[in-house]
Amino acid sequence: MSTKTSLHKTLGTWLTLGVTLLWLLGVIASGVVARHEMNEVFDSALEETAQRILPLAVTDILNREGDPGLERVLALKEHNEYLTYLVRNKSGKLLLQSHDADPQIFGAFPREGFSDTLTHRIYGESAISETLYIEVAEPLDHRREAVLDTSLALLLPLIFLIPISLVGVWWVIKRSLRRVVRLQQSIEVRGGGDLSPVAVERLPEEFEPIMISVNRLLERLRRAIEAERSFTANSAHELRTPLATSLAKLQRLKTETQDAGVKAQASEIEESLRTLARLSEKLLELAKAEGGSALSEQVDNLVPILRMVASDYDHQAPGRLLLNVPDDAVRSLLDRDAFAILVRNLIENALRHGTDDQPVNISLTDDGILRVVNRGEVVLPEKLALFRNRFVRSNTKTQGSGIGLAIVEAITNGAGITLNLRSPAAGQSDGFEAELNIVVVE
Ligand SMILES: Nc1ncnc2c1ncn2[C@@H]1O[C@H](COP(=O)(O)OP(=O)(O)OP(=O)(O)O)[C@@H](O)[C@H]1O
Ligand SMILES: [Mg+2]
């Protein structure tokens, strides 16, 4: 189960639940108050009705001749009665009743004031020194229905309130987090080369410290990387002169000495010094590649550069390079010097690490896809992924220090290009392929 929480989801759910709960509590409270108020109004109507009917009923009964028996009030028109009433004497003898009245719902003896049965609310009133009683009954259903209708009417807005609250919360969070998302994006789009401080204006107060910490970290990182680069560049540069001087002295020693043993030893030292010189050159290239953006200000045709570098190597390994480039120009913002260094490293690798007597294919398409392919043993994927790091090599029998691909990687990173390394090469069962799109446009 994912432990990640989304602000949208958490706040949306809890705020909506909270609003719904408060609304429900409000509905319950309103229902209770409404019921109380309605009871008061209904009771007063019940009382009023009893007091209005009583004088009429008394007059009617007193005007009867002989024995005042039961009389039922006839309905003028057929209708259902909400309020029904009975007029009885003190001993409970029925004298008058409304046409729908059911004596069963009243007690055996009349009572004054309000009383409740399971189904009715009854009000009793007496006249003529408590000899005649009127009781008016109202079904409780009627009251319950009124309270229920009021409560339902109050519940109805919830149908709209829940989605409005969800959408509202979602929208407010999205709006408030707009700048935080911008901060996240501005950190995300940065490659290793861009360590300038991130700046997002009017960030919510709670997120400001994150931006400050990120900027502090970037600043420390930038200083550390700069220190490392300048150290590499300076030391490589400083090594140049003593290395060249030592090589010159060694060569003089070789020509001057007649001793075969000394000559052989001098050759070995010379070889070591040359390796050291190559390493210092590569380190200098790497420091430069990592320091710059590898992009130039104007667009250049890179085909002639590729031809020139390839022809340099053609002299070293005649006939091994198969060059396939378009007649048309391939224009790119990629810096010409950086491109030359990149191609030199790829071709050098293919010649050096590929099978000796097999050709190296260098192809460039019209749309800028450069491929350098050689034959040779298949490299395991886990090793392949590491070759872009400095000083990583797999074949210790060949010359090299493991910096070439790190230089290529630094240049492609600086130019925003993706470098693909494959083994076996595409369309082959073995070998190695380096592929990249050299076209960079504004
Ligand atoms: N074209 C290739 N074919 C086979 N293996 C390769 C190829 N290119 C690179 N490699 C492997 O990747 C390793 C790293 O290459 P990288 O260019 O970084 O260093 P290097 O060539 O050994 O030394 P340097 O380039 O510094 O002189 C190589 O040692 C080699 O094992
Ligand atoms: Mg190399």
PDB file of C-alpha atoms in Angstrom, residues 302-303 306 324-326 330-332 339 342 346 361-373 417-418 420 422 433-440:
ATOM      1  CA  LEU A 302      29.001  19.829 -38.188  1.00  0.00           C
ATOM      2  CA  VAL A 303      29.595  17.535 -41.217  1.00  0.00           C
ATOM      3  CA  LEU A 306      33.177  14.921 -38.499  1.00  0.00           C
ATOM      4  CA  ASN A 324      28.740   7.592 -44.103  1.00  0.00           C
ATOM      5  CA  VAL A 325      27.714  11.255 -43.933  1.00  0.00           C
ATOM      6  CA  PRO A 326      25.040  13.256 -45.791  1.00  0.00           C
ATOM      7  CA  VAL A 330      23.683  19.130 -40.596  1.00  0.00           C
ATOM      8  CA  ARG A 331      23.293  22.303 -38.581  1.00  0.00           C
ATOM      9  CA  SER A 332      23.399  22.439 -34.813  1.00  0.00           C
ATOM     10  CA  PHE A 339      31.704  18.156 -31.041  1.00  0.00           C
ATOM     11  CA  LEU A 342      33.128  14.068 -28.523  1.00  0.00           C
ATOM     12  CA  LEU A 346      33.936   7.829 -29.676  1.00  0.00           C
ATOM     13  CA  ASN A 361      31.069   2.357 -38.993  1.00  0.00           C
ATOM     14  CA  ILE A 362      30.515   6.054 -38.484  1.00  0.00           C
ATOM     15  CA  SER A 363      27.243   7.328 -39.844  1.00  0.00           C
ATOM     16  CA  LEU A 364      25.420  10.617 -39.651  1.00  0.00           C
ATOM     17  CA  THR A 365      21.879  11.003 -40.973  1.00  0.00           C
ATOM     18  CA  ASP A 366      20.270  14.157 -42.402  1.00  0.00           C
ATOM     19  CA  ASP A 367      18.337  14.651 -39.213  1.00  0.00           C
ATOM     20  CA  GLY A 368      21.470  14.502 -37.090  1.00  0.00           C
ATOM     21  CA  ILE A 369      21.607  10.953 -35.710  1.00  0.00           C
ATOM     22  CA  LEU A 370      25.276  10.079 -35.210  1.00  0.00           C
ATOM     23  CA  ARG A 371      26.217   6.426 -34.763  1.00  0.00           C
ATOM     24  CA  VAL A 372      29.657   4.985 -34.097  1.00  0.00           C
ATOM     25  CA  VAL A 373      29.535   1.194 -34.323  1.00  0.00           C
ATOM     26  CA  ILE A 417      21.564  15.636 -25.679  1.00  0.00           C
ATOM     27  CA  THR A 418      20.926  12.006 -24.764  1.00  0.00           C
ATOM     28  CA  ASN A 420      22.723   5.992 -25.954  1.00  0.00           C
ATOM     29  CA  ARG A 422      24.266  -0.274 -26.776  1.00  0.00           C
ATOM     30  CA  GLU A 433      27.265   1.251 -30.525  1.00  0.00           C
ATOM     31  CA  ALA A 434      27.208   4.851 -29.380  1.00  0.00           C
ATOM     32  CA  GLU A 435      24.258   6.846 -30.689  1.00  0.00           C
ATOM     33  CA  LEU A 436      23.193  10.446 -30.202  1.00  0.00           C
ATOM     34  CA  ASN A 437      21.276  13.182 -31.959  1.00  0.00           C
ATOM     35  CA  ILE A 438      23.678  16.034 -32.525  1.00  0.00           C
ATOM     36  CA  VAL A 439      21.086  18.537 -33.710  1.00  0.00           C
ATOM     37  CA  VAL A 440      20.444  21.136 -31.026  1.00  0.00           C
TER      38      VAL A 440
END
